[in-house]
PDB file of C-alpha atoms in Angstrom:
ATOM      1  CA  UNK A   1      -6.961  -2.086 -17.451  1.00 85.00           C
ATOM      2  CA  UNK A   2      -5.530  -4.728 -19.762  1.00 89.00           C
ATOM      3  CA  UNK A   3      -2.213  -3.792 -21.341  1.00 90.00           C
ATOM      4  CA  UNK A   4      -3.450  -4.085 -24.918  1.00 93.00           C
ATOM      5  CA  UNK A   5      -6.522  -1.943 -24.259  1.00 92.00           C
ATOM      6  CA  UNK A   6      -4.414   0.748 -22.594  1.00 93.00           C
ATOM      7  CA  UNK A   7      -1.871   0.632 -25.426  1.00 92.00           C
ATOM      8  CA  UNK A   8      -4.612   1.175 -28.025  1.00 93.00           C
ATOM      9  CA  UNK A   9      -6.028   4.080 -26.030  1.00 93.00           C
ATOM     10  CA  UNK A  10      -2.648   5.749 -25.619  1.00 93.00           C
ATOM     11  CA  UNK A  11      -1.886   5.533 -29.334  1.00 93.00           C
ATOM     12  CA  UNK A  12      -5.381   6.658 -30.375  1.00 92.00           C
ATOM     13  CA  UNK A  13      -5.125   9.699 -28.096  1.00 92.00           C
ATOM     14  CA  UNK A  14      -1.647  10.500 -29.457  1.00 91.00           C
ATOM     15  CA  UNK A  15      -0.213  10.339 -25.958  1.00 91.00           C
ATOM     16  CA  UNK A  16       2.562   8.008 -27.094  1.00 90.00           C
ATOM     17  CA  UNK A  17       3.925   7.187 -30.515  1.00 91.00           C
ATOM     18  CA  UNK A  18       3.015   3.739 -31.787  1.00 92.00           C
ATOM     19  CA  UNK A  19       6.635   2.572 -31.946  1.00 92.00           C
ATOM     20  CA  UNK A  20       7.334   3.710 -28.386  1.00 91.00           C
ATOM     21  CA  UNK A  21       4.072   2.197 -27.197  1.00 90.00           C
ATOM     22  CA  UNK A  22       4.875  -1.156 -28.804  1.00 93.00           C
ATOM     23  CA  UNK A  23       8.192  -1.271 -26.946  1.00 92.00           C
ATOM     24  CA  UNK A  24       6.457  -0.513 -23.657  1.00 92.00           C
ATOM     25  CA  UNK A  25       3.773  -3.113 -24.373  1.00 92.00           C
ATOM     26  CA  UNK A  26       6.399  -5.761 -25.145  1.00 93.00           C
ATOM     27  CA  UNK A  27       8.264  -4.918 -21.935  1.00 92.00           C
ATOM     28  CA  UNK A  28       5.064  -5.125 -19.906  1.00 91.00           C
ATOM     29  CA  UNK A  29       4.123  -8.496 -21.347  1.00 89.00           C
ATOM     30  CA  UNK A  30       7.652  -9.916 -21.033  1.00 90.00           C
ATOM     31  CA  UNK A  31       8.006  -8.838 -17.408  1.00 87.00           C
ATOM     32  CA  UNK A  32       4.348  -9.565 -16.545  1.00 86.00           C
ATOM     33  CA  UNK A  33       3.904  -6.009 -15.315  1.00 86.00           C
ATOM     34  CA  UNK A  34       1.028  -3.619 -15.826  1.00 87.00           C
ATOM     35  CA  UNK A  35       1.640  -1.174 -18.651  1.00 92.00           C
ATOM     36  CA  UNK A  36       0.090   1.466 -16.394  1.00 90.00           C
ATOM     37  CA  UNK A  37       2.776   0.919 -13.737  1.00 87.00           C
ATOM     38  CA  UNK A  38       5.582   1.239 -16.294  1.00 89.00           C
ATOM     39  CA  UNK A  39       4.152   4.470 -17.703  1.00 91.00           C
ATOM     40  CA  UNK A  40       3.722   6.045 -14.270  1.00 87.00           C
ATOM     41  CA  UNK A  41       7.105   4.799 -13.073  1.00 82.00           C
ATOM     42  CA  UNK A  42       8.839   6.566 -15.949  1.00 86.00           C
ATOM     43  CA  UNK A  43       6.713   9.717 -15.684  1.00 85.00           C
ATOM     44  CA  UNK A  44       5.532   9.339 -19.283  1.00 89.00           C
ATOM     45  CA  UNK A  45       2.090  10.493 -18.235  1.00 91.00           C
ATOM     46  CA  UNK A  46       0.668  12.044 -15.080  1.00 91.00           C
ATOM     47  CA  UNK A  47      -1.528   9.892 -12.883  1.00 92.00           C
ATOM     48  CA  UNK A  48      -4.486  12.214 -13.395  1.00 94.00           C
ATOM     49  CA  UNK A  49      -4.131  12.223 -17.188  1.00 94.00           C
ATOM     50  CA  UNK A  50      -3.912   8.440 -17.176  1.00 94.00           C
ATOM     51  CA  UNK A  51      -7.021   8.178 -14.989  1.00 95.00           C
ATOM     52  CA  UNK A  52      -8.908  10.523 -17.327  1.00 95.00           C
ATOM     53  CA  UNK A  53      -7.844   8.408 -20.303  1.00 95.00           C
ATOM     54  CA  UNK A  54      -9.121   5.250 -18.599  1.00 94.00           C
ATOM     55  CA  UNK A  55     -12.352   7.065 -17.744  1.00 95.00           C
ATOM     56  CA  UNK A  56     -12.825   8.008 -21.390  1.00 94.00           C
ATOM     57  CA  UNK A  57     -12.221   4.459 -22.616  1.00 94.00           C
ATOM     58  CA  UNK A  58     -14.473   2.869 -19.997  1.00 94.00           C
ATOM     59  CA  UNK A  59     -17.112   5.617 -20.289  1.00 95.00           C
ATOM     60  CA  UNK A  60     -17.022   6.164 -16.533  1.00 95.00           C
ATOM     61  CA  UNK A  61     -16.545   9.720 -15.179  1.00 96.00           C
ATOM     62  CA  UNK A  62     -13.314  10.715 -13.474  1.00 96.00           C
ATOM     63  CA  UNK A  63     -13.398  12.304 -10.018  1.00 95.00           C
ATOM     64  CA  UNK A  64     -10.824  13.958  -7.800  1.00 95.00           C
ATOM     65  CA  UNK A  65     -11.169  12.671  -4.226  1.00 93.00           C
ATOM     66  CA  UNK A  66     -11.255  14.979  -1.230  1.00 90.00           C
ATOM     67  CA  UNK A  67     -10.409  12.625   1.692  1.00 89.00           C
ATOM     68  CA  UNK A  68     -11.866  15.114   4.184  1.00 89.00           C
ATOM     69  CA  UNK A  69     -15.363  14.487   2.804  1.00 90.00           C
ATOM     70  CA  UNK A  70     -15.194  10.777   3.637  1.00 91.00           C
ATOM     71  CA  UNK A  71     -16.646  10.092   7.066  1.00 90.00           C
ATOM     72  CA  UNK A  72     -15.646   7.195   9.283  1.00 88.00           C
ATOM     73  CA  UNK A  73     -19.124   5.664   9.015  1.00 89.00           C
ATOM     74  CA  UNK A  74     -18.900   5.811   5.234  1.00 90.00           C
ATOM     75  CA  UNK A  75     -15.390   4.369   5.270  1.00 91.00           C
ATOM     76  CA  UNK A  76     -16.561   1.342   7.262  1.00 89.00           C
ATOM     77  CA  UNK A  77     -19.015   0.296   4.548  1.00 89.00           C
ATOM     78  CA  UNK A  78     -16.201  -1.516   2.729  1.00 90.00           C
ATOM     79  CA  UNK A  79     -13.585  -3.693   4.499  1.00 88.00           C
ATOM     80  CA  UNK A  80     -10.172  -2.027   4.528  1.00 85.00           C
ATOM     81  CA  UNK A  81      -8.396  -4.985   2.951  1.00 83.00           C
ATOM     82  CA  UNK A  82     -10.949  -5.035   0.130  1.00 89.00           C
ATOM     83  CA  UNK A  83     -10.267  -1.359  -0.532  1.00 90.00           C
ATOM     84  CA  UNK A  84      -6.517  -1.907  -0.482  1.00 85.00           C
ATOM     85  CA  UNK A  85      -6.603  -5.058  -2.580  1.00 85.00           C
ATOM     86  CA  UNK A  86      -8.941  -3.710  -5.259  1.00 89.00           C
ATOM     87  CA  UNK A  87      -7.893  -0.060  -5.070  1.00 89.00           C
ATOM     88  CA  UNK A  88     -11.267   1.438  -4.244  1.00 93.00           C
ATOM     89  CA  UNK A  89     -12.814   3.720  -1.638  1.00 94.00           C
ATOM     90  CA  UNK A  90     -16.403   4.783  -0.814  1.00 94.00           C
ATOM     91  CA  UNK A  91     -17.076   8.422  -1.704  1.00 95.00           C
ATOM     92  CA  UNK A  92     -20.664   9.059  -0.643  1.00 93.00           C
ATOM     93  CA  UNK A  93     -23.965   7.444   0.234  1.00 91.00           C
ATOM     94  CA  UNK A  94     -27.343   8.966  -0.434  1.00 87.00           C
ATOM     95  CA  UNK A  95     -30.197   6.759   0.738  1.00 84.00           C
ATOM     96  CA  UNK A  96     -29.863   3.597  -1.377  1.00 89.00           C
ATOM     97  CA  UNK A  97     -27.038   4.804  -3.619  1.00 94.00           C
ATOM     98  CA  UNK A  98     -23.420   4.071  -2.718  1.00 94.00           C
ATOM     99  CA  UNK A  99     -20.837   5.932  -4.804  1.00 95.00           C
ATOM    100  CA  UNK A 100     -17.401   4.348  -5.007  1.00 96.00           C
ATOM    101  CA  UNK A 101     -14.129   5.577  -6.478  1.00 96.00           C
ATOM    102  CA  UNK A 102     -12.093   2.874  -8.229  1.00 95.00           C
ATOM    103  CA  UNK A 103      -8.596   3.025  -9.679  1.00 93.00           C
ATOM    104  CA  UNK A 104      -9.330  -0.164 -11.655  1.00 92.00           C
ATOM    105  CA  UNK A 105     -13.072  -0.179 -12.392  1.00 92.00           C
ATOM    106  CA  UNK A 106     -12.648  -2.832 -15.099  1.00 91.00           C
ATOM    107  CA  UNK A 107     -11.027  -5.316 -12.692  1.00 90.00           C
ATOM    108  CA  UNK A 108     -13.405  -8.287 -12.776  1.00 91.00           C
ATOM    109  CA  UNK A 109     -12.558  -9.426  -9.238  1.00 90.00           C
ATOM    110  CA  UNK A 110     -13.078  -5.887  -7.928  1.00 90.00           C
ATOM    111  CA  UNK A 111     -16.442  -5.677  -9.672  1.00 90.00           C
ATOM    112  CA  UNK A 112     -17.548  -8.975  -8.148  1.00 91.00           C
ATOM    113  CA  UNK A 113     -16.445  -7.932  -4.657  1.00 90.00           C
ATOM    114  CA  UNK A 114     -18.263  -4.618  -4.979  1.00 90.00           C
ATOM    115  CA  UNK A 115     -21.476  -6.223  -6.240  1.00 90.00           C
ATOM    116  CA  UNK A 116     -21.391  -8.641  -3.315  1.00 91.00           C
ATOM    117  CA  UNK A 117     -21.002  -5.785  -0.826  1.00 88.00           C
ATOM    118  CA  UNK A 118     -23.760  -3.795  -2.515  1.00 89.00           C
ATOM    119  CA  UNK A 119     -26.118  -6.755  -2.303  1.00 89.00           C
ATOM    120  CA  UNK A 120     -25.380  -7.176   1.400  1.00 86.00           C
ATOM    121  CA  UNK A 121     -25.951  -3.472   2.083  1.00 85.00           C
ATOM    122  CA  UNK A 122     -28.996  -3.394  -0.224  1.00 89.00           C
ATOM    123  CA  UNK A 123     -27.738  -0.432  -2.215  1.00 91.00           C
ATOM    124  CA  UNK A 124     -27.216   0.371  -5.869  1.00 93.00           C
ATOM    125  CA  UNK A 125     -23.790   1.439  -7.059  1.00 93.00           C
ATOM    126  CA  UNK A 126     -22.322   4.499  -8.683  1.00 94.00           C
ATOM    127  CA  UNK A 127     -18.697   4.424  -9.826  1.00 95.00           C
ATOM    128  CA  UNK A 128     -16.045   7.026 -10.590  1.00 96.00           C
ATOM    129  CA  UNK A 129     -12.539   6.496 -11.916  1.00 96.00           C
ATOM    130  CA  UNK A 130     -10.012   7.836  -9.400  1.00 96.00           C
ATOM    131  CA  UNK A 131      -6.239   7.774  -9.061  1.00 94.00           C
ATOM    132  CA  UNK A 132      -4.373   5.313  -6.879  1.00 89.00           C
ATOM    133  CA  UNK A 133      -2.771   8.237  -5.033  1.00 88.00           C
ATOM    134  CA  UNK A 134      -6.205   9.516  -4.007  1.00 92.00           C
ATOM    135  CA  UNK A 135      -7.223   6.050  -2.817  1.00 91.00           C
ATOM    136  CA  UNK A 136      -4.010   5.873  -0.783  1.00 87.00           C
ATOM    137  CA  UNK A 137      -4.658   9.279   0.808  1.00 86.00           C
ATOM    138  CA  UNK A 138      -8.174   8.227   1.798  1.00 89.00           C
ATOM    139  CA  UNK A 139      -6.898   4.966   3.285  1.00 87.00           C
ATOM    140  CA  UNK A 140      -4.171   6.805   5.155  1.00 82.00           C
ATOM    141  CA  UNK A 141      -6.737   9.111   6.768  1.00 82.00           C
ATOM    142  CA  UNK A 142      -8.275   6.135   8.529  1.00 81.00           C
ATOM    143  CA  UNK A 143      -5.108   4.084   8.906  1.00 75.00           C
ATOM    144  CA  UNK A 144      -4.920   1.825  11.997  1.00 69.00           C
ATOM    145  CA  UNK A 145      -1.172   2.396  12.053  1.00 69.00           C
ATOM    146  CA  UNK A 146      -1.342   4.974  14.853  1.00 65.00           C
ATOM    147  CA  UNK A 147      -3.165   2.546  17.131  1.00 68.00           C
ATOM    148  CA  UNK A 148      -0.454  -0.062  16.585  1.00 68.00           C
ATOM    149  CA  UNK A 149       2.209   2.494  17.531  1.00 70.00           C
ATOM    150  CA  UNK A 150       0.406   3.405  20.741  1.00 69.00           C
ATOM    151  CA  UNK A 151       0.089  -0.265  21.662  1.00 69.00           C
ATOM    152  CA  UNK A 152       3.802  -0.797  21.024  1.00 69.00           C
ATOM    153  CA  UNK A 153       4.809   2.195  23.108  1.00 69.00           C
ATOM    154  CA  UNK A 154       2.637   1.030  26.021  1.00 70.00           C
ATOM    155  CA  UNK A 155       4.067  -2.472  25.788  1.00 70.00           C
ATOM    156  CA  UNK A 156       7.638  -1.217  25.761  1.00 66.00           C
ATOM    157  CA  UNK A 157       6.945   1.201  28.608  1.00 63.00           C
ATOM    158  CA  UNK A 158       5.580  -1.642  30.709  1.00 64.00           C
ATOM    159  CA  UNK A 159       8.874  -3.472  30.180  1.00 59.00           C
ATOM    160  CA  UNK A 160      11.045  -0.531  31.170  1.00 52.00           C
ATOM    161  CA  UNK A 161      11.898  -2.192  34.454  1.00 49.00           C
ATOM    162  CA  UNK A 162      13.738  -5.115  32.896  1.00 46.00           C
ATOM    163  CA  UNK A 163      17.419  -5.043  31.997  1.00 43.00           C
ATOM    164  CA  UNK A 164      17.188  -6.512  28.511  1.00 38.00           C
ATOM    165  CA  UNK A 165      17.941  -4.461  25.457  1.00 42.00           C
ATOM    166  CA  UNK A 166      15.421  -4.400  22.633  1.00 39.00           C
ATOM    167  CA  UNK A 167      17.560  -6.592  20.403  1.00 38.00           C
ATOM    168  CA  UNK A 168      18.044  -9.172  23.166  1.00 36.00           C
ATOM    169  CA  UNK A 169      14.353  -9.291  23.947  1.00 35.00           C
ATOM    170  CA  UNK A 170      13.432  -9.686  20.285  1.00 30.00           C
ATOM    171  CA  UNK A 171      15.697 -12.678  19.725  1.00 32.00           C
ATOM    172  CA  UNK A 172      12.665 -14.762  20.710  1.00 32.00           C
ATOM    173  CA  UNK A 173      10.361 -13.316  18.036  1.00 31.00           C
ATOM    174  CA  UNK A 174       8.342 -15.919  16.155  1.00 39.00           C
ATOM    175  CA  UNK A 175       7.213 -15.752  12.564  1.00 49.00           C
ATOM    176  CA  UNK A 176       3.544 -15.820  13.611  1.00 48.00           C
ATOM    177  CA  UNK A 177       1.655 -13.315  15.662  1.00 47.00           C
ATOM    178  CA  UNK A 178       0.766 -14.342  19.206  1.00 49.00           C
ATOM    179  CA  UNK A 179      -1.283 -11.597  20.823  1.00 46.00           C
ATOM    180  CA  UNK A 180      -0.341 -12.771  24.296  1.00 43.00           C
ATOM    181  CA  UNK A 181       3.365 -12.011  23.821  1.00 58.00           C
ATOM    182  CA  UNK A 182       5.018  -8.680  24.517  1.00 58.00           C
ATOM    183  CA  UNK A 183       6.347  -8.655  20.954  1.00 70.00           C
ATOM    184  CA  UNK A 184       2.878  -8.631  19.397  1.00 76.00           C
ATOM    185  CA  UNK A 185       2.682  -4.805  18.971  1.00 79.00           C
ATOM    186  CA  UNK A 186       5.970  -4.675  17.043  1.00 83.00           C
ATOM    187  CA  UNK A 187       4.852  -7.577  14.868  1.00 85.00           C
ATOM    188  CA  UNK A 188       1.631  -5.716  14.114  1.00 82.00           C
ATOM    189  CA  UNK A 189       3.479  -2.480  13.349  1.00 85.00           C
ATOM    190  CA  UNK A 190       5.729  -4.132  10.773  1.00 88.00           C
ATOM    191  CA  UNK A 191       2.819  -6.069   9.243  1.00 86.00           C
ATOM    192  CA  UNK A 192       0.796  -2.857   8.994  1.00 83.00           C
ATOM    193  CA  UNK A 193       3.770  -0.953   7.585  1.00 87.00           C
ATOM    194  CA  UNK A 194       4.332  -3.549   4.842  1.00 88.00           C
ATOM    195  CA  UNK A 195       0.657  -3.459   3.884  1.00 85.00           C
ATOM    196  CA  UNK A 196       0.653   0.343   3.769  1.00 84.00           C
ATOM    197  CA  UNK A 197       3.764   0.287   1.552  1.00 87.00           C
ATOM    198  CA  UNK A 198       2.175  -2.159  -0.865  1.00 85.00           C
ATOM    199  CA  UNK A 199      -1.071  -0.169  -0.905  1.00 80.00           C
ATOM    200  CA  UNK A 200       0.956   2.983  -1.655  1.00 80.00           C
ATOM    201  CA  UNK A 201       2.791   1.151  -4.443  1.00 81.00           C
ATOM    202  CA  UNK A 202       6.121   1.931  -2.823  1.00 88.00           C
ATOM    203  CA  UNK A 203       9.287   0.362  -4.209  1.00 89.00           C
ATOM    204  CA  UNK A 204      11.375   0.924  -1.064  1.00 92.00           C
ATOM    205  CA  UNK A 205      10.795   1.235   2.665  1.00 93.00           C
ATOM    206  CA  UNK A 206      13.312   3.183   4.750  1.00 93.00           C
ATOM    207  CA  UNK A 207      13.354   2.769   8.525  1.00 92.00           C
ATOM    208  CA  UNK A 208      15.714   5.469   9.772  1.00 92.00           C
ATOM    209  CA  UNK A 209      16.637   5.674  13.481  1.00 90.00           C
ATOM    210  CA  UNK A 210      17.250   9.292  14.509  1.00 90.00           C
ATOM    211  CA  UNK A 211      17.878  11.012  17.821  1.00 87.00           C
ATOM    212  CA  UNK A 212      14.327  12.250  18.341  1.00 87.00           C
ATOM    213  CA  UNK A 213      12.289   9.878  16.165  1.00 88.00           C
ATOM    214  CA  UNK A 214      12.228   6.805  13.976  1.00 90.00           C
ATOM    215  CA  UNK A 215      11.536   8.119  10.513  1.00 92.00           C
ATOM    216  CA  UNK A 216       9.729   5.871   8.028  1.00 92.00           C
ATOM    217  CA  UNK A 217       9.892   6.820   4.370  1.00 92.00           C
ATOM    218  CA  UNK A 218       8.447   5.204   1.231  1.00 91.00           C
ATOM    219  CA  UNK A 219       9.929   5.572  -2.228  1.00 89.00           C
ATOM    220  CA  UNK A 220       6.978   6.206  -4.524  1.00 84.00           C
ATOM    221  CA  UNK A 221       7.511   6.767  -8.225  1.00 78.00           C
ATOM    222  CA  UNK A 222      11.184   7.501  -7.590  1.00 81.00           C
ATOM    223  CA  UNK A 223      10.694  10.021  -4.767  1.00 84.00           C
ATOM    224  CA  UNK A 224      11.275   9.385  -1.070  1.00 88.00           C
ATOM    225  CA  UNK A 225       8.256  10.542   0.917  1.00 87.00           C
ATOM    226  CA  UNK A 226       7.985  10.572   4.699  1.00 87.00           C
ATOM    227  CA  UNK A 227       5.177   8.268   5.737  1.00 84.00           C
ATOM    228  CA  UNK A 228       5.427   8.434   9.507  1.00 83.00           C
ATOM    229  CA  UNK A 229       7.542   9.669  12.395  1.00 84.00           C
ATOM    230  CA  UNK A 230       7.522   7.110  15.216  1.00 85.00           C
ATOM    231  CA  UNK A 231       8.935   7.229  18.747  1.00 85.00           C
ATOM    232  CA  UNK A 232      12.737   6.739  18.706  1.00 87.00           C
ATOM    233  CA  UNK A 233      12.563   3.813  21.137  1.00 83.00           C
ATOM    234  CA  UNK A 234      10.832   1.673  18.495  1.00 86.00           C
ATOM    235  CA  UNK A 235      13.691   1.690  15.969  1.00 87.00           C
ATOM    236  CA  UNK A 236      15.722  -1.249  17.299  1.00 87.00           C
ATOM    237  CA  UNK A 237      12.623  -3.401  17.739  1.00 86.00           C
ATOM    238  CA  UNK A 238      11.403  -2.653  14.228  1.00 88.00           C
ATOM    239  CA  UNK A 239      14.767  -3.388  12.650  1.00 87.00           C
ATOM    240  CA  UNK A 240      15.038  -6.609  14.666  1.00 87.00           C
ATOM    241  CA  UNK A 241      11.614  -7.734  13.456  1.00 88.00           C
ATOM    242  CA  UNK A 242      12.641  -7.192   9.841  1.00 88.00           C
ATOM    243  CA  UNK A 243      15.833  -9.166  10.508  1.00 87.00           C
ATOM    244  CA  UNK A 244      13.799 -12.055  11.890  1.00 87.00           C
ATOM    245  CA  UNK A 245      11.559 -12.091   8.818  1.00 87.00           C
ATOM    246  CA  UNK A 246      14.613 -11.939   6.553  1.00 85.00           C
ATOM    247  CA  UNK A 247      16.425 -14.746   8.402  1.00 83.00           C
ATOM    248  CA  UNK A 248      19.317 -12.467   9.377  1.00 85.00           C
ATOM    249  CA  UNK A 249      21.518 -12.489  12.463  1.00 81.00           C
ATOM    250  CA  UNK A 250      20.170 -10.278  15.229  1.00 79.00           C
ATOM    251  CA  UNK A 251      23.511  -9.999  17.001  1.00 74.00           C
ATOM    252  CA  UNK A 252      25.385  -8.695  13.949  1.00 72.00           C
ATOM    253  CA  UNK A 253      25.288  -4.888  13.907  1.00 70.00           C
ATOM    254  CA  UNK A 254      28.694  -3.926  12.499  1.00 74.00           C
ATOM    255  CA  UNK A 255      28.630  -5.644   9.099  1.00 77.00           C
ATOM    256  CA  UNK A 256      25.807  -4.982   6.598  1.00 75.00           C
ATOM    257  CA  UNK A 257      23.606  -8.014   5.992  1.00 78.00           C
ATOM    258  CA  UNK A 258      21.404  -8.913   3.059  1.00 80.00           C
ATOM    259  CA  UNK A 259      18.229 -10.917   3.460  1.00 84.00           C
ATOM    260  CA  UNK A 260      14.867 -11.474   1.849  1.00 86.00           C
ATOM    261  CA  UNK A 261      11.463 -12.965   2.452  1.00 86.00           C
ATOM    262  CA  UNK A 262       8.251 -13.533   0.563  1.00 86.00           C
ATOM    263  CA  UNK A 263       4.735 -13.076   1.857  1.00 87.00           C
ATOM    264  CA  UNK A 264       1.197 -12.697   0.572  1.00 84.00           C
ATOM    265  CA  UNK A 265      -0.387  -9.235   0.805  1.00 83.00           C
ATOM    266  CA  UNK A 266      -3.737  -8.429  -0.764  1.00 76.00           C
ATOM    267  CA  UNK A 267      -3.803 -11.837  -2.462  1.00 74.00           C
ATOM    268  CA  UNK A 268      -0.452 -11.260  -4.191  1.00 79.00           C
ATOM    269  CA  UNK A 269       2.950 -12.778  -3.487  1.00 82.00           C
ATOM    270  CA  UNK A 270       5.372  -9.968  -2.657  1.00 86.00           C
ATOM    271  CA  UNK A 271       9.156 -10.266  -2.370  1.00 86.00           C
ATOM    272  CA  UNK A 272      10.911  -8.076   0.198  1.00 89.00           C
ATOM    273  CA  UNK A 273      14.674  -7.626   0.114  1.00 84.00           C
ATOM    274  CA  UNK A 274      16.582  -6.293   3.146  1.00 75.00           C
ATOM    275  CA  UNK A 275      19.912  -4.617   2.474  1.00 67.00           C
TER     276      UNK A 275
END
């Protein structure tokens, strides 16, 4: 939803005072951020209340998603990257009617993508306003991340006979993904992890090596939430891959290093900072 439209709705509904809203609107426009993201980031309004407000303005009903009701066949009706990029998820299909939940139903690009998919599938569309958190939960239910982990574990297990450490072996990592190399599973894991973080609107990613697991946590709206617990043997490989992307020294483990890289995820340029 456009910043000005959301500002007007917030003031009209007496959810924020005009003066406070004008400051937030100015900040959003100056920093080129969504007013919605600023409001949620500062806990000025709950995600559900904000979704209901958008639903009222757009005259589209709000719906709470139950991810367990979404079948795999239903989920496959829309490409995963389209769902992640445009923050949508299929909710049900009844004959020729496909019902979709959208966090941004007034996004013109999302509308065009959905109409194109509906035309291909020869269905009419029904739309609900949903929260981004519910979209994320639905996407997580069918996340390919587990398959990438299994592939990485198998690859590493097949290399158990060599005498190279993980960090030594990963010195040869390339920026691109070559499926024929033994490093491909780790490359896919990190790529998948970054996409999941962006889809979850996380501000930080924590990769934490522990004795019995490699814990991955996302910071979402200020809170650290555990996203996944991976096999402990993957930690060094994952950290090394991030170092390669960030143009950091792989052989330096005693002194903290800072690095950064930029990539395109869901048609947006995203900056990642390693520290």
